[in-house]
Each structure stands twice: as structure tokens, then as C-alpha cells.
Amino acid sequence: MSHDHSHDHDHDRTVKPMVDEITDFEVLEIALRELCIEKGIFTAEEHRRFTEFAEQIGPTPAARLVAKAWLDPEFRALALAEPMTASKEVGVDWLEPTGFGTPSDFTAFQILADEPGLHHVIVCALCSCYPRPILGNSPEWYRTPNYRRRLVRWPRQVLAEFGLYLPDDVEVRVQDSNQKHRFMVLPMRPEGTDGWTEDQLAEIVTRDCLIGVALPKPGVTTNVIVDTRPALHPIPES
Amino acid sequence: EGDGANVRRNTHHRHAVGKGDPGVYAGQAGPPKFAVGDAVTVRDLPVVFYTRTPEYVRGATGRIAAVSYESPAAEDETWDRPDAKPEWFYVVEFTQADLWDGYTGTAADTLRTEIPERWLEVAG
């Protein structure tokens, strides 16, 4: 230091935190990441690439796959017989981003086709396994112990909470993805969509339809928003 | 940077690249013991520290819905056992009413889950 300074920090160079407080989780995340990079477990470049992979995934390719299957019986047959080949036609290569798939989603993908009288719904009772390469990141509720504990045992009640009431002549089939297979639902094409284009059809296939907690419906292009019942004994406002 | 060929933690990447997982284990488990439609009962094996076979299917009888793929069982993979032998995995379908006492859905409702061969025996 050539110049004299009354205190020992440089105002211009002090990095202001973006938030008032950094959480324990953030402190540990930084510690772990920096140690891994320092020890060569992975590189900063690999961390960036995987983060970018995780940020660009979403349910759009899966919705597109369903729309294509509705319009093209040959593609539908391919989707059911060789789902990972069919995935490539909507831009998803299950071997990405590592060359052998993601380490946690594997490369055993299966598409569960609903039929008249059969409805599929998926869950991972053990954790939160989800077909991320084609469906994006799992919703928060999908990871909760609540959904995982209840769906396998009371599927109709859970579906009803999502606003999906299935008649008794429809078999509800819960698929628990507890090993290397990942699943998505191929719902049936709803009435009132005659002559629709692939884009129009893909728009009504929401993430919830692909998990099986909703059915596609003309005019509905976002996930389920449930009309919740008012509480029977509401807390009085003071 | 450098040559990662002899770095042990790169082994899985090197053997699975281009094939995927579980694709990399194809052809290593021999003939599958069960076929689609077979009735099987889930064994009640001792579980020490780890399993991926849910408690709710132990002792239950279902039928093979799909012969899935070959892979070392999760019970071995999770401890990175080098001598773990790949085995066949099966999607097994159960009738919900057989799994849950007092199941409130219909008699036709089902549940499917995936189970490695070691956990299954011929129903009888």
C-alpha cells in the first residue's frame, strides 16, 4: 500500500452481498462445490454444463411427443415400443448430457398409454424419480412424503384432490418408479379436438397430464388449479 | 485436466458411455427366470441398511407385467460392490385390494412396481 489509509478495507472493492443473509444451505453448497473443484472431482466447466442442462429441460418435448402420437399411429407405436428412439424425434437424447444418460434418471424410459377403462398415474414412493430429460424438473408436491405415501394407497382420493374424479369402470393403475425405469403417461386425446394441429394439441398436454394427475382438456393449457373447499371451521379473523 | 484412464471414479462413465445405464448390462444376467404373465410372490428378504423393494409389496402375490432389463440390484450398487452380478428386473403388477387391507378403490385398480429377480419366487 503506497497511500495512507485510516482503516484496512477498500470501499470500492468491497463486494456487496445480494441478500442480507446467506443461508446455511448456501454456505454448505459453496463449500462443497469449491472443495470438489479444488480436489478435481469435477471441474467448474462441468458444473456449469450440468447446470445449463438442468435449466433447459422442461415438459415441452413430452407434450410434443403426445401430440405426435395422437396424430400419427405409426409414431405412437414407435413411442410405445422404443420410447427413447421416439424421444429423439422431439429433441431429447436420453444419453445426454454425459454420453450414458444422466446419473440419476438412467436410460430405461417407458411410456404408459391410457386407454378407455385404464388410467395411469406415476409416483416415486422412495424419493422423487422422474423422467427429467423429457419432462423437466419434478414439481415440489411430487417430492413430498405426503404424495409419495398416499398415492400408492389412496390413488382415487389423491386424484380427486387434484380435481380428477374417475368413474369406477376405469381401472386406476399406479406406477411406482422405484428402480431404473422412468415413466410418463400418454393420455387419451380428448373430445372436441378434431382437426387440431400438433401445436394446438401439444398446448393442452400439461405437465400434470404427463404425470397422470390431470387429463388434457380443450381450453386448459396450464397445470391444475384446484378449487379448494372452504374450511369447515375457519379460523375467525380477529 | 490430464489422463483420466486410470482414475477409478471414471470407470462407470468409461464402460457405460454410448450404451447408457442399464443398457450397459444387457446380456449379462443369463436367461430370465420369469416371463410376462407369471404369478410371483415377493420374498421377505432381510433388509440391512438399504433396499429398493417397498415394504408394501413384501409377501404379496402379483404377476409379471414386463421383463424390464438387466442390472446389478440396487442393494449391491448402492455400496459400489465390484463383484455385483447383473440380474433381471421385472415390472410386477399387483391388485390394489391385495396390497391394502380395506382398499377403498375398485377391485380392478392395480399398482405396478419394479423388482429385481432375487426378491421374487414362483407363487404357490
Coordinates of C-alpha atoms in Angstrom, one line a residue:
Chain A
M1 CA 0.0 0.0 0.0
S2 CA 1.6 3.2 -1.1
H3 CA -1.0 5.6 0.2
D4 CA -2.0 6.0 3.8
H5 CA -5.4 4.8 4.8
S6 CA -7.1 5.1 8.2
H7 CA -8.8 1.8 8.0
D8 CA -8.0 -1.5 6.4
H9 CA -10.6 -2.2 3.7
D10 CA -11.1 -0.8 0.3
H11 CA -14.6 0.7 -0.2
D12 CA -14.5 0.5 -4.0
R13 CA -13.6 -3.2 -3.9
T14 CA -16.0 -4.4 -1.3
V15 CA -18.4 -6.8 -2.8
K16 CA -21.9 -6.2 -1.5
P17 CA -23.9 -9.3 -0.7
M18 CA -27.0 -9.6 -2.9
V19 CA -29.1 -10.6 0.0
D20 CA -29.0 -9.6 3.7
E21 CA -28.3 -13.1 4.9
I22 CA -26.8 -16.2 3.3
T23 CA -28.4 -19.4 4.5
D24 CA -26.6 -22.4 5.9
F25 CA -27.6 -24.3 2.8
E26 CA -25.9 -21.7 0.6
V27 CA -22.7 -21.7 2.7
L28 CA -22.5 -25.5 2.5
E29 CA -23.3 -25.6 -1.2
I30 CA -20.4 -23.2 -1.9
A31 CA -18.1 -25.1 0.5
L32 CA -18.9 -28.5 -1.2
R33 CA -18.7 -27.2 -4.7
E34 CA -15.4 -25.4 -4.2
L35 CA -13.8 -28.4 -2.4
C36 CA -14.9 -30.7 -5.3
I37 CA -13.4 -28.4 -7.9
E38 CA -10.2 -27.9 -5.8
K39 CA -9.8 -31.7 -5.5
G40 CA -10.6 -32.4 -9.1
I41 CA -13.8 -34.4 -8.5
F42 CA -15.4 -32.3 -11.2
T43 CA -14.4 -29.1 -13.0
A44 CA -16.1 -25.7 -12.9
E45 CA -16.8 -26.1 -16.6
E46 CA -18.6 -29.4 -15.9
H47 CA -20.6 -27.8 -13.1
R48 CA -21.7 -25.1 -15.5
R49 CA -22.6 -27.5 -18.2
F50 CA -24.7 -29.7 -15.9
T51 CA -26.5 -26.6 -14.5
E52 CA -27.3 -25.4 -18.0
F53 CA -28.6 -28.9 -18.9
A54 CA -30.8 -28.8 -15.8
E55 CA -32.1 -25.3 -16.7
Q56 CA -33.1 -26.1 -20.3
I57 CA -35.2 -29.2 -19.6
G58 CA -39.0 -28.9 -19.3
P59 CA -42.2 -30.6 -20.2
T60 CA -42.5 -29.3 -23.8
P61 CA -40.8 -32.2 -25.5
A62 CA -43.1 -34.7 -23.7
A63 CA -46.2 -32.7 -24.7
R64 CA -45.0 -32.6 -28.3
L65 CA -44.4 -36.4 -28.2
V66 CA -48.0 -37.0 -27.0
A67 CA -49.4 -34.7 -29.8
K68 CA -47.4 -36.5 -32.4
A69 CA -48.6 -39.9 -31.1
W70 CA -52.2 -38.7 -31.3
L71 CA -51.8 -37.6 -34.9
D72 CA -49.6 -40.5 -36.2
P73 CA -50.4 -44.1 -35.3
E74 CA -47.0 -45.2 -36.6
F75 CA -45.3 -42.8 -34.3
R76 CA -47.5 -43.9 -31.4
A77 CA -46.4 -47.5 -32.0
L78 CA -42.8 -46.4 -32.0
A79 CA -43.3 -44.4 -28.8
L80 CA -44.7 -47.4 -27.0
A81 CA -42.2 -49.9 -28.4
E82 CA -39.0 -47.8 -28.4
P83 CA -39.7 -44.7 -26.3
M84 CA -36.1 -43.5 -26.3
T85 CA -36.0 -43.6 -30.1
A86 CA -39.2 -41.7 -30.2
S87 CA -37.8 -39.2 -27.7
K88 CA -35.1 -38.2 -30.2
E89 CA -37.8 -37.0 -32.6
V90 CA -38.8 -34.4 -30.1
G91 CA -35.2 -33.4 -29.5
V92 CA -34.5 -35.5 -26.4
D93 CA -31.5 -37.8 -26.4
W94 CA -31.6 -39.8 -23.2
L95 CA -27.8 -40.4 -23.4
E96 CA -27.2 -36.7 -22.8
P97 CA -25.5 -34.8 -21.1
T98 CA -22.9 -37.4 -20.2
G99 CA -22.9 -39.9 -23.0
F100 CA -24.5 -42.5 -20.8
G101 CA -27.6 -40.6 -19.6
T102 CA -28.0 -38.5 -16.5
P103 CA -26.6 -40.4 -13.5
S104 CA -30.0 -40.3 -11.7
D105 CA -32.6 -40.7 -14.5
F106 CA -30.9 -43.6 -16.3
T107 CA -31.8 -44.7 -19.8
A108 CA -34.8 -47.0 -19.3
F109 CA -37.8 -44.9 -20.3
Q110 CA -41.3 -46.2 -20.7
I111 CA -44.5 -44.5 -21.9
L112 CA -47.7 -45.7 -20.2
A113 CA -50.7 -45.4 -22.6
D114 CA -54.1 -44.7 -21.2
E115 CA -57.0 -46.5 -22.8
P116 CA -60.7 -46.4 -22.4
G117 CA -61.1 -48.0 -19.0
L118 CA -57.4 -47.6 -17.9
H119 CA -55.8 -44.5 -16.3
H120 CA -52.1 -44.4 -15.3
V121 CA -50.5 -42.1 -12.6
I122 CA -46.9 -42.1 -11.6
V123 CA -45.1 -41.7 -8.3
C124 CA -41.7 -42.4 -6.7
A125 CA -42.6 -43.6 -3.3
L126 CA -38.9 -44.0 -2.3
C127 CA -37.8 -40.5 -3.3
S128 CA -38.6 -38.4 -6.4
C129 CA -37.6 -40.3 -9.5
Y130 CA -39.0 -38.5 -12.5
P131 CA -38.3 -38.6 -16.3
R132 CA -36.4 -35.3 -16.2
P133 CA -34.7 -35.4 -19.6
I134 CA -38.1 -35.2 -21.3
L135 CA -40.4 -33.8 -18.6
G136 CA -38.1 -31.3 -16.8
N137 CA -37.7 -31.0 -13.0
S138 CA -40.3 -32.6 -10.8
P139 CA -42.9 -30.4 -9.1
E140 CA -42.4 -29.7 -5.5
W141 CA -45.6 -31.7 -4.4
Y142 CA -44.3 -34.8 -6.3
R143 CA -41.4 -34.9 -3.9
T144 CA -43.4 -34.6 -0.7
P145 CA -43.7 -37.5 1.7
N146 CA -47.5 -36.7 1.6
Y147 CA -47.9 -37.5 -2.2
R148 CA -45.5 -40.4 -2.0
R149 CA -47.1 -42.1 1.0
R150 CA -50.7 -41.6 -0.1
L151 CA -50.8 -42.1 -3.9
V152 CA -49.9 -45.8 -3.8
R153 CA -52.7 -46.5 -1.3
W154 CA -55.4 -44.0 -1.9
P155 CA -54.9 -43.0 -5.5
R156 CA -58.6 -42.1 -6.2
Q157 CA -58.7 -39.7 -3.2
V158 CA -55.4 -38.1 -4.1
L159 CA -56.6 -37.7 -7.8
A160 CA -59.8 -36.2 -6.5
E161 CA -57.8 -33.6 -4.6
F162 CA -56.3 -32.6 -8.0
G163 CA -59.8 -32.3 -9.3
L164 CA -59.7 -35.6 -11.3
Y165 CA -62.6 -37.8 -10.5
L166 CA -62.5 -41.2 -12.3
P167 CA -65.6 -43.4 -12.6
D168 CA -65.5 -46.9 -11.1
D169 CA -65.4 -48.5 -14.6
V170 CA -61.9 -47.0 -15.1
E171 CA -59.0 -49.0 -13.7
V172 CA -56.6 -46.7 -11.9
R173 CA -53.0 -48.0 -12.3
V174 CA -50.4 -46.5 -10.1
Q175 CA -46.8 -46.9 -11.4
D176 CA -44.2 -46.6 -8.6
S177 CA -40.9 -45.8 -10.2
N178 CA -38.6 -47.4 -7.7
Q179 CA -35.7 -48.6 -9.8
K180 CA -34.1 -47.5 -13.1
H181 CA -37.2 -47.2 -15.2
R182 CA -38.7 -43.7 -15.7
F183 CA -42.3 -43.3 -16.8
M184 CA -44.6 -40.8 -18.4
V185 CA -48.3 -41.0 -19.2
L186 CA -49.7 -40.9 -22.7
P187 CA -53.2 -39.7 -22.1
M188 CA -56.1 -40.2 -24.4
R189 CA -56.9 -37.5 -26.9
P190 CA -59.9 -35.6 -25.6
E191 CA -63.2 -34.9 -27.4
G192 CA -63.5 -31.6 -29.2
T193 CA -60.1 -31.6 -30.7
D194 CA -61.0 -32.7 -34.3
G195 CA -58.8 -31.2 -36.9
W196 CA -56.4 -29.6 -34.3
T197 CA -52.8 -29.1 -35.3
E198 CA -49.8 -30.6 -33.5
D199 CA -49.1 -27.3 -31.8
Q200 CA -52.7 -26.9 -30.6
L201 CA -52.7 -30.5 -29.2
A202 CA -49.3 -30.1 -27.6
E203 CA -50.5 -27.0 -25.8
I204 CA -53.2 -28.9 -23.8
V205 CA -50.8 -31.6 -22.7
T206 CA -49.6 -30.1 -19.4
R207 CA -47.0 -31.5 -17.1
D208 CA -49.8 -32.7 -14.8
C209 CA -51.3 -34.7 -17.7
L210 CA -48.0 -36.4 -18.2
I211 CA -47.7 -37.4 -14.6
G212 CA -51.3 -38.6 -14.6
V213 CA -52.9 -36.2 -12.1
A214 CA -54.9 -34.4 -14.8
L215 CA -56.5 -35.2 -18.1
P216 CA -56.0 -32.9 -21.2
K217 CA -58.9 -30.7 -21.9
P218 CA -59.6 -28.2 -24.7
G219 CA -59.0 -24.7 -23.4
V220 CA -56.8 -25.8 -20.5
T221 CA -53.2 -25.1 -21.2
T222 CA -51.7 -24.7 -17.7
N223 CA -51.4 -27.1 -14.7
V224 CA -54.2 -27.9 -12.4
I225 CA -55.5 -25.2 -10.2
V226 CA -57.8 -26.9 -7.8
D227 CA -60.9 -25.3 -6.4
T228 CA -60.3 -25.9 -2.8
R229 CA -63.2 -26.3 -0.5
P230 CA -63.7 -23.7 2.1
A231 CA -62.6 -24.8 5.6
L232 CA -65.4 -26.2 7.7
H233 CA -64.1 -24.5 10.8
P234 CA -62.3 -21.4 9.6
I235 CA -60.1 -19.5 12.0
P236 CA -62.1 -16.4 12.7
E237 CA -60.5 -13.2 11.6
S238 CA -59.8 -11.0 14.6
Chain B
E1 CA -7.2 -32.0 -16.8
G2 CA -4.9 -34.9 -17.7
D3 CA -5.3 -38.6 -18.4
G4 CA -8.3 -40.0 -16.6
A5 CA -8.0 -43.5 -17.9
N6 CA -6.7 -45.0 -14.7
V7 CA -8.9 -42.9 -12.3
R8 CA -11.2 -45.4 -10.6
R9 CA -14.2 -43.0 -10.4
N10 CA -14.2 -42.7 -14.2
T11 CA -14.9 -46.5 -14.5
H12 CA -18.7 -46.2 -14.8
H13 CA -18.5 -43.4 -17.4
R14 CA -16.0 -45.3 -19.5
H15 CA -17.9 -48.5 -19.6
A16 CA -21.4 -47.0 -20.0
V17 CA -20.7 -44.2 -22.5
G18 CA -22.7 -44.7 -25.7
K19 CA -24.7 -47.5 -24.1
G20 CA -26.5 -45.9 -21.2
D21 CA -27.4 -47.4 -17.9
P22 CA -28.9 -50.1 -17.6
G23 CA -28.2 -50.7 -21.3
V24 CA -24.5 -51.4 -20.4
Y25 CA -25.5 -54.5 -18.5
A26 CA -27.5 -56.1 -21.4
G27 CA -26.8 -59.8 -21.9
Q28 CA -25.0 -60.3 -18.6
A29 CA -27.8 -61.9 -16.5
G30 CA -28.5 -65.1 -18.4
P31 CA -32.0 -66.3 -19.2
P32 CA -34.7 -64.6 -17.2
K33 CA -36.4 -66.8 -14.6
F34 CA -39.9 -65.4 -15.1
A35 CA -42.0 -64.5 -18.2
V36 CA -44.8 -62.0 -18.7
G37 CA -47.9 -63.3 -17.0
D38 CA -46.2 -65.5 -14.4
A39 CA -47.6 -65.3 -10.9
V40 CA -44.9 -64.3 -8.4
T41 CA -44.7 -63.7 -4.7
V42 CA -42.3 -61.0 -3.3
R43 CA -40.0 -62.6 -0.8
D44 CA -39.5 -61.1 2.6
L45 CA -35.7 -60.9 2.5
P46 CA -33.7 -59.4 5.3
V47 CA -33.1 -55.7 4.7
V48 CA -29.8 -54.4 6.1
F49 CA -29.2 -50.7 5.6
Y50 CA -30.7 -50.5 2.1
T51 CA -33.3 -51.8 -0.3
R52 CA -35.5 -50.5 -3.1
T53 CA -38.2 -53.2 -2.8
P54 CA -41.0 -51.4 -1.0
E55 CA -42.3 -52.8 2.2
Y56 CA -45.9 -52.6 1.0
V57 CA -45.3 -55.4 -1.6
R58 CA -43.4 -57.9 0.7
G59 CA -45.2 -61.2 0.8
A60 CA -47.8 -60.1 -1.8
T61 CA -48.5 -62.0 -5.0
G62 CA -48.7 -60.3 -8.3
R63 CA -48.0 -61.1 -11.9
I64 CA -45.1 -60.2 -14.2
A65 CA -46.2 -57.3 -16.4
A66 CA -42.8 -56.8 -18.1
V67 CA -39.3 -58.3 -18.2
S68 CA -37.5 -55.0 -17.9
Y69 CA -33.7 -55.0 -18.2
E70 CA -30.6 -56.4 -16.6
S71 CA -28.7 -54.5 -13.9
P72 CA -27.0 -55.2 -10.6
A73 CA -29.5 -54.9 -7.8
A74 CA -29.7 -51.5 -6.1
E75 CA -28.8 -53.3 -2.8
D76 CA -25.4 -54.0 -4.3
E77 CA -24.9 -50.9 -6.5
T78 CA -25.5 -48.6 -3.6
W79 CA -22.4 -49.9 -1.9
D80 CA -20.5 -50.0 -5.1
R81 CA -19.8 -53.7 -4.9
P82 CA -17.3 -54.6 -7.6
D83 CA -18.4 -58.3 -7.8
A84 CA -22.2 -57.5 -8.1
K85 CA -23.7 -59.7 -10.8
P86 CA -26.4 -58.2 -13.1
E87 CA -29.8 -59.8 -12.7
W88 CA -33.2 -59.4 -14.4
F89 CA -35.6 -56.8 -13.3
Y90 CA -39.4 -57.2 -13.7
V91 CA -42.3 -54.8 -13.6
V92 CA -44.8 -56.6 -11.3
E93 CA -48.5 -55.8 -11.3
F94 CA -50.4 -56.1 -8.1
T95 CA -54.2 -55.8 -7.5
Q96 CA -54.5 -52.9 -5.0
A97 CA -57.0 -54.8 -2.9
D98 CA -54.3 -57.5 -2.3
L99 CA -51.9 -54.9 -1.0
W100 CA -54.1 -52.8 1.3
D101 CA -56.5 -54.1 3.8
G102 CA -59.7 -52.3 3.2
Y103 CA -58.7 -50.7 -0.1
T104 CA -61.2 -48.1 -1.0
G105 CA -60.9 -48.0 -4.8
T106 CA -62.3 -50.7 -7.1
A107 CA -61.5 -54.3 -7.4
A108 CA -59.9 -53.6 -10.8
D109 CA -57.4 -51.0 -9.5
T110 CA -53.7 -52.0 -9.8
L111 CA -50.3 -50.9 -8.9
R112 CA -47.1 -51.7 -10.7
T113 CA -43.6 -51.6 -9.3
E114 CA -40.2 -52.8 -10.4
I115 CA -38.4 -55.6 -8.6
P116 CA -35.1 -57.5 -9.2
E117 CA -35.2 -61.3 -9.6
R118 CA -33.7 -62.1 -6.2
W119 CA -36.8 -60.7 -4.5
L120 CA -39.3 -62.9 -6.4
E121 CA -40.4 -66.5 -6.2
V122 CA -43.0 -68.6 -8.1
A123 CA -46.3 -68.0 -6.4
G124 CA -47.7 -71.1 -4.7

